[in-house]
């Protein structure tokens, strides 16, 4: 599923929705603006046409006075024909005049040119004596009287054509429609590209969330923009890291709890068993010693007696460590000077090492200060770890014990040996009680050490390379544990920090 496609149909995706909204907005805006523009232009053109028509009709009427008085039809015809369009005619008046005619005072036509349609019946007055008859068709008619000294001697009628204006309006509307289509496709392309750019981080986040859901704690998203998506991605990454930390913490605590529970059951069992065996074993030991002292011989030779006594001594040793393990008391922390404590432990371990021909070298720094801990339980833990190291080091070898103060005020102890190392299969069982590969070992040393360190709120870790050696690290925290129980911690009064 990792990096899989996002299962949202395209028509439900944000990209499509955003594009649809923006395209609709752009189309609506262009359409409304275009419509307003065309309507205003239409109204303006109508006004211009009407006033041009009136001007043409009144001009014709003035020029027709004389030819009417002299009944000069030829001059009248020339006059109206001069307003008719000819091929290549560019005059605005000529272009809009559909027809023109001049009538006498009784309304009888004297001359006419270009008339194709019957003039409309209803006319309204648009000035002194000037009428306009309009049906909204391609042509409307303007009529003006021919007046001499206040007396009407005839009438001029001019058909004004809207064809030119309408043609221009139509071609403008076509251009606007083209603009509309262009704007819509541009808006669609731009929004699809833009929204994809904005959605990409979202898709990455969905994939990241899926990976986390599948157990990929700590998954990070590579979105580094300086906007809200970048912020969201940074928050996501932070959340992912916190989840990972929380998961690891839960896992560690759970392991510790299981181990602690197991140890506690085993501990009481071991203590009970050891307690029951201790007295009979002491009786056997005393009897064997007594047998030797009274010179009881014949049934047991001294060598066999010595062998039995040795075995009894080993059993006693095992039982004593079982008892020690089973009766461990809880940690009681006190403020302790770390350097003198480690030096004292070092002296004891040095003596143990010397017996095996191994040097125990202590490397301490003077800044170790004071720490809240249980000296007995810490010594027990450290001694078990160092004893293991001495046991695997050949005579003439060295076991190095290093103590360092941590930045958080805690303490790190590292015990390094150049022994045979620990195989990976054995490493997972190291802290289990009774796990041992050593002849005569009880397998309790590291279990006791881990319990002691955990009771201080610390951790014990093992790094080992087969054939090269092992480093066991004990880390004690610098403060108190969150539960409020006393864990290891430096004394603020002396060290200046907690
Ligand atoms: N420094 C080390 N190098 C190699 N193996 C080690 C080291 N420390 C521990 N081990 C392995 O871990 C096992 C368990 O150690 P642990 O101290 O718990 O028990 P033990 O030493 O066998 O017995 P005891 O109870 O007497 O300590 C050992 O038997 C040994 O196999
Ligand atoms: Mg041991």
Short mmCIF file of C-alpha atoms and ligand atoms in Angstrom, two decimals:
data_model
loop_
_atom_site.label_atom_id
_atom_site.label_comp_id
_atom_site.label_asym_id
_atom_site.label_seq_id
_atom_site.Cartn_x
_atom_site.Cartn_y
_atom_site.Cartn_z
CA UNK A 1 0.00 0.00 0.00
CA UNK A 2 3.07 2.20 0.57
CA UNK A 3 3.01 5.16 -1.83
CA UNK A 4 -0.29 3.86 -3.28
CA UNK A 5 -2.71 5.95 -5.31
CA UNK A 6 -5.22 8.12 -3.50
CA UNK A 7 -8.64 6.49 -3.91
CA UNK A 8 -10.72 9.61 -4.63
CA UNK A 9 -12.56 9.81 -8.01
CA UNK A 10 -11.38 12.84 -10.02
CA UNK A 11 -14.78 14.51 -9.89
CA UNK A 12 -14.69 14.45 -6.06
CA UNK A 13 -11.12 15.73 -5.85
CA UNK A 14 -10.27 19.19 -4.54
CA UNK A 15 -8.53 20.01 -7.83
CA UNK A 16 -11.72 19.50 -9.86
CA UNK A 17 -13.93 21.31 -7.34
CA UNK A 18 -11.64 24.36 -7.15
CA UNK A 19 -11.31 24.49 -10.96
CA UNK A 20 -15.08 24.21 -11.43
CA UNK A 21 -15.77 27.06 -9.00
CA UNK A 22 -13.10 29.34 -10.48
CA UNK A 23 -14.11 28.62 -14.09
CA UNK A 24 -17.78 29.31 -13.20
CA UNK A 25 -16.77 32.59 -11.53
CA UNK A 26 -14.62 33.69 -14.48
CA UNK A 27 -17.32 32.77 -17.03
CA UNK A 28 -20.05 34.54 -15.01
CA UNK A 29 -17.89 37.67 -14.61
CA UNK A 30 -16.95 37.87 -18.29
CA UNK A 31 -20.59 37.17 -19.32
CA UNK A 32 -22.07 39.85 -17.03
CA UNK A 33 -19.45 42.45 -18.00
CA UNK A 34 -19.94 41.58 -21.70
CA UNK A 35 -23.72 41.79 -21.40
CA UNK A 36 -23.58 45.19 -19.63
CA UNK A 37 -21.15 46.46 -22.25
CA UNK A 38 -23.24 45.25 -25.20
CA UNK A 39 -26.51 46.65 -23.75
CA UNK A 40 -24.98 50.07 -23.10
CA UNK A 41 -23.45 50.09 -26.55
CA UNK A 42 -26.82 49.15 -28.07
CA UNK A 43 -28.57 51.99 -26.19
CA UNK A 44 -25.90 54.46 -27.23
CA UNK A 45 -26.03 53.37 -30.87
CA UNK A 46 -29.82 53.76 -30.90
CA UNK A 47 -29.49 57.33 -29.58
CA UNK A 48 -26.84 58.16 -32.16
CA UNK A 49 -28.93 56.64 -35.00
CA UNK A 50 -32.03 58.62 -33.99
CA UNK A 51 -30.20 61.93 -33.81
CA UNK A 52 -28.38 61.24 -37.12
CA UNK A 53 -31.78 60.41 -38.71
CA UNK A 54 -33.30 63.65 -37.39
CA UNK A 55 -30.30 65.65 -38.65
CA UNK A 56 -30.49 64.06 -42.14
CA UNK A 57 -34.29 64.57 -42.38
CA UNK A 58 -34.16 68.27 -41.26
CA UNK A 59 -31.16 69.01 -43.51
CA UNK A 60 -33.02 67.48 -46.50
CA UNK A 61 -36.15 69.48 -45.59
CA UNK A 62 -34.20 72.77 -45.60
CA UNK A 63 -32.52 71.98 -48.91
CA UNK A 64 -35.87 70.87 -50.47
CA UNK A 65 -37.63 74.29 -49.96
CA UNK A 66 -36.56 75.84 -53.24
CA UNK A 67 -37.02 72.80 -55.58
CA UNK A 68 -40.55 72.30 -54.11
CA UNK A 69 -41.47 75.95 -54.61
CA UNK A 70 -40.25 75.72 -58.24
CA UNK A 71 -41.64 72.18 -58.57
CA UNK A 72 -38.22 71.11 -59.81
CA UNK A 73 -38.47 67.30 -59.51
CA UNK A 74 -35.08 66.73 -61.07
CA UNK A 75 -33.38 68.84 -58.41
CA UNK A 76 -35.41 67.06 -55.72
CA UNK A 77 -34.35 63.62 -57.02
CA UNK A 78 -30.72 64.71 -57.12
CA UNK A 79 -31.06 65.92 -53.59
CA UNK A 80 -32.35 62.64 -52.17
CA UNK A 81 -30.00 60.53 -54.28
CA UNK A 82 -27.06 62.39 -52.80
CA UNK A 83 -27.97 60.67 -49.52
CA UNK A 84 -28.07 57.18 -51.05
CA UNK A 85 -25.03 54.93 -50.60
CA UNK A 86 -22.99 54.20 -53.67
CA UNK A 87 -20.34 51.57 -54.19
CA UNK A 88 -17.34 52.48 -52.03
CA UNK A 89 -19.34 55.19 -50.25
CA UNK A 90 -17.85 55.96 -46.89
CA UNK A 91 -20.07 58.78 -45.66
CA UNK A 92 -21.75 57.90 -42.35
CA UNK A 93 -25.03 59.47 -43.48
CA UNK A 94 -25.07 57.50 -46.72
CA UNK A 95 -24.30 54.25 -44.91
CA UNK A 96 -27.34 54.51 -42.66
CA UNK A 97 -29.95 55.88 -45.11
CA UNK A 98 -32.12 53.00 -46.37
CA UNK A 99 -34.48 55.21 -48.39
CA UNK A 100 -35.57 58.84 -48.77
CA UNK A 101 -38.67 60.50 -50.23
CA UNK A 102 -40.17 63.97 -50.57
CA UNK A 103 -43.92 64.61 -50.60
CA UNK A 104 -46.04 67.65 -51.40
CA UNK A 105 -48.26 69.50 -48.84
CA UNK A 106 -51.10 66.99 -49.46
CA UNK A 107 -48.88 63.98 -48.80
CA UNK A 108 -48.51 62.91 -52.40
CA UNK A 109 -45.00 61.55 -53.22
CA UNK A 110 -42.99 63.89 -55.41
CA UNK A 111 -39.73 61.87 -55.55
CA UNK A 112 -38.41 58.78 -53.82
CA UNK A 113 -35.27 56.65 -53.82
CA UNK A 114 -34.37 53.25 -52.33
CA UNK A 115 -37.76 52.52 -50.71
CA UNK A 116 -38.35 48.80 -50.34
CA UNK A 117 -40.63 48.68 -47.32
CA UNK A 118 -43.90 50.43 -46.46
CA UNK A 119 -43.27 53.08 -43.81
CA UNK A 120 -44.65 52.26 -40.39
CA UNK A 121 -48.03 53.75 -39.52
CA UNK A 122 -47.51 54.98 -35.93
CA UNK A 123 -45.10 57.83 -35.40
CA UNK A 124 -44.08 59.85 -32.38
CA UNK A 125 -42.89 63.43 -32.29
CA UNK A 126 -39.20 63.92 -31.52
CA UNK A 127 -38.96 67.69 -32.12
CA UNK A 128 -40.89 70.59 -33.70
CA UNK A 129 -42.68 68.84 -36.54
CA UNK A 130 -40.20 65.92 -36.61
CA UNK A 131 -41.70 62.41 -36.13
CA UNK A 132 -40.15 58.99 -35.74
CA UNK A 133 -41.99 55.79 -36.58
CA UNK A 134 -40.25 52.71 -35.22
CA UNK A 135 -41.23 49.02 -34.95
CA UNK A 136 -37.87 47.91 -33.71
CA UNK A 137 -37.12 46.37 -37.11
CA UNK A 138 -34.02 46.88 -39.25
CA UNK A 139 -35.32 50.27 -40.49
CA UNK A 140 -37.09 53.10 -38.72
CA UNK A 141 -38.48 56.24 -40.36
CA UNK A 142 -37.90 59.92 -39.58
CA UNK A 143 -40.28 62.53 -41.08
CA UNK A 144 -39.54 66.29 -41.15
CA UNK A 145 -41.76 69.09 -42.61
CA UNK A 146 -40.54 71.38 -45.38
CA UNK A 147 -41.49 74.83 -44.03
CA UNK A 148 -41.52 78.31 -45.59
CA UNK A 149 -42.35 81.26 -43.32
CA UNK A 150 -44.14 78.99 -40.88
CA UNK A 151 -46.21 77.23 -43.56
CA UNK A 152 -45.62 73.53 -44.42
CA UNK A 153 -45.20 73.09 -48.17
CA UNK A 154 -44.07 69.44 -48.12
CA UNK A 155 -42.53 66.63 -46.10
CA UNK A 156 -39.27 64.66 -46.16
CA UNK A 157 -39.23 61.00 -45.05
CA UNK A 158 -35.97 59.16 -44.41
CA UNK A 159 -35.67 55.43 -43.64
CA UNK A 160 -32.75 54.96 -41.25
CA UNK A 161 -31.10 51.49 -41.32
CA UNK A 162 -29.87 49.72 -38.18
CA UNK A 163 -28.11 47.06 -40.28
CA UNK A 164 -24.64 48.56 -39.90
CA UNK A 165 -24.97 49.12 -36.12
CA UNK A 166 -26.46 45.68 -35.55
CA UNK A 167 -23.72 44.04 -37.62
CA UNK A 168 -21.10 45.78 -35.52
CA UNK A 169 -22.85 44.74 -32.29
CA UNK A 170 -23.07 41.14 -33.49
CA UNK A 171 -19.38 40.97 -34.32
CA UNK A 172 -18.57 42.50 -30.90
CA UNK A 173 -20.77 39.88 -29.21
CA UNK A 174 -18.89 37.19 -31.13
CA UNK A 175 -15.57 38.57 -29.91
CA UNK A 176 -16.85 38.63 -26.34
CA UNK A 177 -17.99 35.00 -26.64
CA UNK A 178 -14.51 34.11 -27.90
CA UNK A 179 -12.98 35.96 -24.96
CA UNK A 180 -15.33 34.06 -22.65
CA UNK A 181 -14.21 30.68 -23.99
CA UNK A 182 -10.56 31.75 -23.83
CA UNK A 183 -10.89 33.01 -20.24
CA UNK A 184 -12.70 29.81 -19.19
CA UNK A 185 -10.04 27.51 -20.63
CA UNK A 186 -7.22 29.66 -19.25
CA UNK A 187 -8.85 29.70 -15.80
CA UNK A 188 -9.40 25.92 -15.93
CA UNK A 189 -5.78 25.20 -16.90
CA UNK A 190 -4.36 27.64 -14.36
CA UNK A 191 -6.49 26.34 -11.49
CA UNK A 192 -5.82 22.69 -12.30
CA UNK A 193 -2.06 23.37 -12.33
CA UNK A 194 -2.20 25.53 -9.21
CA UNK A 195 -4.43 23.24 -7.21
CA UNK A 196 -2.25 20.25 -8.12
CA UNK A 197 0.69 22.16 -6.71
CA UNK A 198 -1.22 22.80 -3.48
CA UNK A 199 -2.61 19.28 -3.32
CA UNK A 200 0.72 17.51 -3.78
CA UNK A 201 1.75 18.06 -0.12
CA UNK A 202 -1.69 16.81 0.95
CA UNK A 203 -1.20 13.64 -1.07
CA UNK A 204 2.22 13.21 0.51
CA UNK A 205 0.64 13.64 3.94
CA UNK A 206 -2.04 11.06 3.19
CA UNK A 207 0.68 8.61 2.17
CA UNK A 208 2.70 9.45 5.30
CA UNK A 209 -0.34 8.93 7.53
CA UNK A 210 -0.93 5.56 5.85
CA UNK A 211 2.68 4.55 6.47
CA UNK A 212 2.29 5.50 10.15
CA UNK A 213 -0.95 3.49 10.26
CA UNK A 214 1.00 0.50 8.96
CA UNK A 215 3.55 0.87 11.76
CA UNK A 216 6.08 3.16 10.07
CA UNK A 217 6.58 5.30 13.18
CA UNK A 218 8.63 8.42 12.63
CA UNK A 219 7.74 8.70 8.91
CA UNK A 220 8.77 12.15 7.63
CA UNK A 221 7.26 14.18 4.77
CA UNK A 222 9.57 16.13 2.48
CA UNK A 223 7.44 19.29 2.15
CA UNK A 224 9.51 22.42 2.77
CA UNK A 225 7.31 25.29 1.57
CA UNK A 226 7.04 28.45 3.67
CA UNK A 227 3.23 28.57 3.67
CA UNK A 228 0.40 26.88 5.57
CA UNK A 229 1.07 23.53 3.88
CA UNK A 230 4.71 23.71 4.95
CA UNK A 231 3.55 24.44 8.49
CA UNK A 232 1.11 21.54 8.35
CA UNK A 233 3.81 19.20 7.08
CA UNK A 234 6.21 20.34 9.83
CA UNK A 235 3.51 19.70 12.44
CA UNK A 236 2.85 16.30 10.88
CA UNK A 237 6.56 15.42 11.02
CA UNK A 238 6.79 16.56 14.62
CA UNK A 239 3.71 14.50 15.51
CA UNK A 240 5.20 11.49 13.76
CA UNK A 241 8.46 11.75 15.75
CA UNK A 242 6.49 12.13 19.00
CA UNK A 243 4.43 9.07 18.10
CA UNK A 244 7.61 7.14 17.51
CA UNK A 245 9.06 8.26 20.85
CA UNK A 246 5.82 7.42 22.64
CA UNK A 247 5.69 4.02 20.99
CA UNK A 248 9.29 3.24 21.94
CA UNK A 249 8.67 4.43 25.49
CA UNK A 250 5.57 2.22 25.79
CA UNK A 251 7.46 -0.73 24.35
CA UNK A 252 10.37 -0.25 26.76
CA UNK A 253 8.10 0.18 29.78
CA UNK A 254 6.10 -2.87 28.77
CA UNK A 255 9.26 -4.98 28.44
CA UNK A 256 10.49 -3.73 31.80
CA UNK A 257 7.15 -4.48 33.43
CA UNK A 258 7.05 -8.00 32.04
CA UNK A 259 10.64 -8.58 33.13
CA UNK A 260 10.02 -7.10 36.54
CA UNK A 261 6.89 -9.23 37.06
CA UNK A 262 8.72 -12.35 35.92
CA UNK A 263 11.66 -11.55 38.20
CA UNK A 264 9.42 -10.95 41.16
CA UNK A 265 7.69 -14.38 40.79
CA UNK A 266 11.03 -16.10 40.22
CA UNK A 267 12.54 -14.19 43.12
CA UNK A 268 9.99 -15.36 45.66
CA UNK A 269 10.20 -18.89 44.32
CA UNK A 270 14.00 -18.86 44.52
CA UNK A 271 13.98 -17.36 48.02
CA UNK A 272 11.51 -20.00 49.24
CA UNK A 273 13.47 -22.85 47.73
CA UNK A 274 16.78 -21.52 49.03
CA UNK A 275 15.35 -21.04 52.49
CA UNK A 276 14.11 -24.66 52.56
CA UNK A 277 17.46 -26.00 51.32
CA UNK A 278 19.72 -23.84 53.45
CA UNK A 279 19.22 -25.72 56.78
CA UNK A 280 19.57 -29.30 55.47
CA UNK A 281 22.64 -28.20 53.53
CA UNK A 282 24.19 -26.67 56.66
CA UNK A 283 23.52 -29.94 58.51
CA UNK A 284 25.25 -31.93 55.73
CA UNK A 285 28.20 -29.57 55.81
CA UNK A 286 28.54 -29.76 59.60
CA UNK A 287 28.19 -33.56 59.57
CA UNK A 288 30.85 -33.95 56.90
CA UNK A 289 33.19 -31.66 58.82
CA UNK A 290 32.48 -33.62 62.02
CA UNK A 291 33.19 -36.90 60.22
CA UNK A 292 36.57 -35.58 59.27
CA UNK A 293 37.35 -34.29 62.75
CA UNK A 294 36.50 -37.56 64.53
CA UNK A 295 38.63 -39.48 62.02
CA UNK A 296 35.65 -41.49 60.81
CA UNK A 297 37.08 -43.51 58.04
CA UNK A 298 36.56 -46.77 56.35
CA UNK A 299 33.36 -45.88 54.53
CA UNK A 300 34.50 -42.54 53.00
CA UNK A 301 38.02 -41.65 51.96
CA UNK A 302 39.22 -38.08 52.69
CA UNK A 303 39.35 -37.16 49.00
CA UNK A 304 35.70 -38.07 48.48
CA UNK A 305 34.82 -36.18 51.66
CA UNK A 306 36.65 -33.12 50.32
CA UNK A 307 34.77 -33.44 47.00
CA UNK A 308 31.42 -33.59 48.79
CA UNK A 309 32.39 -30.60 50.92
CA UNK A 310 33.32 -28.63 47.77
CA UNK A 311 29.99 -29.47 46.15
CA UNK A 312 28.18 -28.51 49.32
CA UNK A 313 30.11 -25.20 49.35
CA UNK A 314 29.05 -24.53 45.72
CA UNK A 315 25.42 -25.37 46.55
CA UNK A 316 25.65 -23.02 49.50
CA UNK A 317 26.98 -20.29 47.22
CA UNK A 318 24.14 -20.83 44.75
CA UNK A 319 21.55 -20.82 47.51
CA UNK A 320 23.03 -17.65 48.99
CA UNK A 321 22.72 -15.83 45.65
CA UNK A 322 19.17 -17.19 45.20
CA UNK A 323 18.35 -15.78 48.62
CA UNK A 324 20.02 -12.46 47.80
CA UNK A 325 18.04 -12.27 44.57
CA UNK A 326 14.74 -13.21 46.15
CA UNK A 327 15.07 -10.86 49.08
CA UNK A 328 16.09 -7.74 47.21
CA UNK A 329 14.78 -4.72 48.99
CA UNK A 330 13.38 -1.64 47.21
CA UNK A 331 15.71 1.22 46.25
CA UNK A 332 16.31 3.72 49.04
CA UNK A 333 18.05 6.75 47.53
CA UNK A 334 20.34 9.02 49.45
CA UNK A 335 22.65 11.78 48.26
CA UNK A 336 25.99 10.10 47.61
CA UNK A 337 29.40 11.44 46.51
CA UNK A 338 29.92 9.48 43.31
CA UNK A 339 33.75 9.46 43.10
CA UNK A 340 34.42 7.96 46.59
CA UNK A 341 31.61 5.41 46.06
CA UNK A 342 33.06 4.23 42.74
CA UNK A 343 36.59 4.18 44.17
CA UNK A 344 35.44 1.93 47.00
CA UNK A 345 33.65 -0.42 44.57
CA UNK A 346 36.76 -0.29 42.38
CA UNK A 347 38.97 -1.41 45.29
CA UNK A 348 36.76 -4.45 45.95
CA UNK A 349 36.62 -5.35 42.26
CA UNK A 350 40.38 -4.72 41.90
CA UNK A 351 41.02 -7.35 44.57
CA UNK A 352 38.66 -9.78 42.79
CA UNK A 353 40.42 -9.09 39.48
CA UNK A 354 43.88 -9.63 40.95
CA UNK A 355 42.83 -13.15 42.05
CA UNK A 356 42.15 -13.91 38.39
CA UNK A 357 45.23 -12.02 37.15
CA UNK A 358 43.07 -9.30 35.59
CA UNK A 359 43.56 -5.54 36.13
CA UNK A 360 40.43 -3.46 36.79
CA UNK A 361 41.15 0.10 35.65
CA UNK A 362 38.93 2.91 36.86
CA UNK A 363 38.56 6.05 34.73
CA UNK A 364 36.66 8.73 36.66
CA UNK A 365 36.28 12.47 36.04
CA UNK A 366 36.30 14.81 39.02
CA UNK A 367 32.97 16.46 38.04
CA UNK A 368 30.84 13.45 39.00
CA UNK A 369 29.55 15.31 42.07
CA UNK A 370 26.71 13.94 44.18
CA UNK A 371 23.85 11.73 43.05
CA UNK A 372 20.66 10.50 44.66
CA UNK A 373 20.92 6.72 44.57
CA UNK A 374 20.93 3.53 46.60
CA UNK A 375 24.67 2.79 47.03
CA UNK A 376 24.14 -0.86 47.90
CA UNK A 377 21.91 -1.64 44.92
CA UNK A 378 24.17 0.29 42.52
CA UNK A 379 27.29 -1.51 43.85
CA UNK A 380 25.50 -4.84 43.45
CA UNK A 381 24.61 -4.03 39.82
CA UNK A 382 28.10 -2.75 38.93
CA UNK A 383 29.86 -5.64 40.69
CA UNK A 384 27.83 -8.21 38.75
CA UNK A 385 28.70 -6.54 35.44
CA UNK A 386 32.43 -6.17 36.28
CA UNK A 387 32.60 -9.73 37.66
CA UNK A 388 31.30 -11.06 34.33
CA UNK A 389 33.96 -9.01 32.52
CA UNK A 390 36.71 -10.36 34.82
CA UNK A 391 35.45 -13.91 34.27
CA UNK A 392 35.74 -13.68 30.47
CA UNK A 393 39.10 -11.85 30.47
CA UNK A 394 42.18 -14.06 30.21
CA UNK A 395 44.93 -13.55 32.87
CA UNK A 396 47.03 -10.48 32.09
CA UNK A 397 44.05 -8.70 30.52
CA UNK A 398 42.34 -5.47 31.51
CA UNK A 399 38.75 -4.55 32.39
CA UNK A 400 38.09 -0.80 31.95
CA UNK A 401 35.42 0.94 34.02
CA UNK A 402 34.63 4.48 32.83
CA UNK A 403 32.32 6.94 34.62
CA UNK A 404 31.06 10.12 32.95
CA UNK A 405 28.58 12.76 33.91
CA UNK A 406 25.81 13.32 31.34
CA UNK A 407 24.47 16.66 30.13
CA UNK A 408 21.09 16.04 31.82
CA UNK A 409 22.94 15.58 35.13
CA UNK A 410 22.82 11.77 34.92
CA UNK A 411 25.66 9.25 35.16
CA UNK A 412 27.00 6.83 32.56
CA UNK A 413 29.08 3.85 33.58
CA UNK A 414 30.74 1.76 30.87
CA UNK A 415 32.44 -1.57 31.59
CA UNK A 416 34.60 -2.79 28.70
CA UNK A 417 36.43 -6.08 28.31
CA UNK A 418 38.38 -7.77 25.51
CA UNK A 419 36.81 -11.15 26.12
CA UNK A 420 35.21 -13.48 23.56
CA UNK A 421 32.14 -11.27 23.04
CA UNK A 422 28.54 -12.48 23.05
CA UNK A 423 26.82 -14.24 20.15
CA UNK A 424 23.63 -12.63 18.86
CA UNK A 425 21.49 -15.64 19.95
CA UNK A 426 22.73 -15.32 23.53
CA UNK A 427 22.42 -11.52 23.60
CA UNK A 428 18.60 -11.57 23.63
CA UNK A 429 18.56 -13.79 26.74
CA UNK A 430 21.28 -12.01 28.74
CA UNK A 431 18.95 -10.39 31.26
CA UNK A 432 16.70 -13.40 31.73
CA UNK A 433 17.11 -14.95 35.17
CA UNK A 434 19.00 -18.28 35.16
CA UNK A 435 20.39 -17.75 31.66
CA UNK A 436 24.02 -18.75 31.87
CA UNK A 437 26.75 -20.22 29.68
CA UNK A 438 29.34 -20.21 32.45
CA UNK A 439 30.11 -23.44 34.25
CA UNK A 440 28.97 -23.00 37.83
CA UNK A 441 27.07 -19.75 37.03
CA UNK A 442 23.56 -19.15 38.32
CA UNK A 443 22.56 -16.80 35.51
CA UNK A 444 21.31 -14.23 38.01
CA UNK A 445 24.09 -11.63 37.79
CA UNK A 446 22.76 -9.57 34.86
CA UNK A 447 19.11 -10.04 35.94
CA UNK A 448 20.01 -8.53 39.34
CA UNK A 449 22.01 -5.76 37.66
CA UNK A 450 19.17 -4.86 35.30
CA UNK A 451 16.59 -4.84 38.08
CA UNK A 452 18.84 -2.59 40.23
CA UNK A 453 19.38 -0.14 37.35
CA UNK A 454 15.69 -0.13 36.38
CA UNK A 455 14.74 0.54 40.02
CA UNK A 456 16.88 3.69 39.73
CA UNK A 457 14.95 4.69 36.57
CA UNK A 458 18.00 3.90 34.44
CA UNK A 459 18.92 1.60 31.58
CA UNK A 460 21.48 -1.09 30.95
CA UNK A 461 22.67 -1.88 27.43
CA UNK A 462 25.10 -4.37 25.97
CA UNK A 463 27.25 -3.89 22.87
CA UNK A 464 29.35 -6.80 21.86
CA UNK A 465 31.45 -8.01 18.93
CA UNK A 466 32.28 -11.69 18.89
CA UNK A 467 36.03 -12.15 19.10
CA UNK A 468 36.64 -8.52 20.12
CA UNK A 469 34.91 -7.90 23.42
CA UNK A 470 31.92 -6.45 25.19
CA UNK A 471 30.87 -3.06 26.56
CA UNK A 472 28.07 -2.94 29.12
CA UNK A 473 26.68 0.57 29.68
CA UNK A 474 24.63 1.64 32.67
CA UNK A 475 22.84 5.00 32.36
CA UNK A 476 21.26 6.63 35.40
CA UNK A 477 18.97 9.63 34.89
CA UNK A 478 19.75 13.04 36.29
CA UNK A 479 16.31 13.87 37.71
CA UNK A 480 13.51 12.15 39.50
CA UNK A 481 11.15 9.80 37.68
CA UNK A 482 7.82 11.12 36.47
CA UNK A 483 5.91 8.86 38.90
CA UNK A 484 7.53 10.76 41.75
CA UNK A 485 9.35 7.73 43.08
CA UNK A 486 12.95 8.44 43.77
CA UNK A 487 15.22 7.69 40.88
CA UNK A 488 18.89 8.46 40.61
CA UNK A 489 19.56 12.18 40.47
CA UNK A 490 22.32 14.70 41.07
CA UNK A 491 22.15 16.86 44.15
CA UNK A 492 21.36 20.36 42.90
CA UNK A 493 22.95 22.04 45.91
CA UNK A 494 26.36 20.74 45.04
CA UNK A 495 26.27 20.31 41.30
CA UNK A 496 24.33 23.46 40.55
CA UNK A 497 21.83 21.60 38.38
CA UNK A 498 19.12 18.99 38.70
N1 LIG B 1 31.31 -9.52 29.55
C1 LIG B 1 30.78 -10.66 29.05
N2 LIG B 1 31.37 -11.30 28.01
C2 LIG B 1 30.85 -12.43 27.49
N3 LIG B 1 29.72 -13.02 27.95
C3 LIG B 1 29.08 -12.43 28.97
C4 LIG B 1 29.54 -11.22 29.56
N4 LIG B 1 28.68 -10.88 30.56
C5 LIG B 1 27.71 -11.82 30.55
N5 LIG B 1 27.95 -12.74 29.61
C6 LIG B 1 27.09 -13.92 29.28
O1 LIG B 1 25.85 -13.72 29.92
C7 LIG B 1 25.53 -14.83 30.74
C8 LIG B 1 24.69 -14.36 31.92
O2 LIG B 1 25.45 -13.56 32.78
P1 LIG B 1 25.01 -13.46 34.25
O3 LIG B 1 25.95 -12.55 34.95
O4 LIG B 1 23.59 -13.10 34.31
O5 LIG B 1 25.13 -14.91 34.77
P2 LIG B 1 26.45 -15.72 35.05
O6 LIG B 1 27.62 -14.82 35.07
O7 LIG B 1 26.48 -16.83 34.09
O8 LIG B 1 26.13 -16.24 36.48
P3 LIG B 1 26.15 -15.41 37.86
O9 LIG B 1 24.75 -15.50 38.33
O10 LIG B 1 27.11 -16.09 38.68
O11 LIG B 1 26.53 -14.04 37.50
C9 LIG B 1 26.84 -15.40 31.11
O12 LIG B 1 26.73 -16.77 31.41
C10 LIG B 1 27.65 -15.18 29.83
O13 LIG B 1 27.34 -16.17 28.89
MG1 LIG B 2 27.65 -13.10 36.25
#
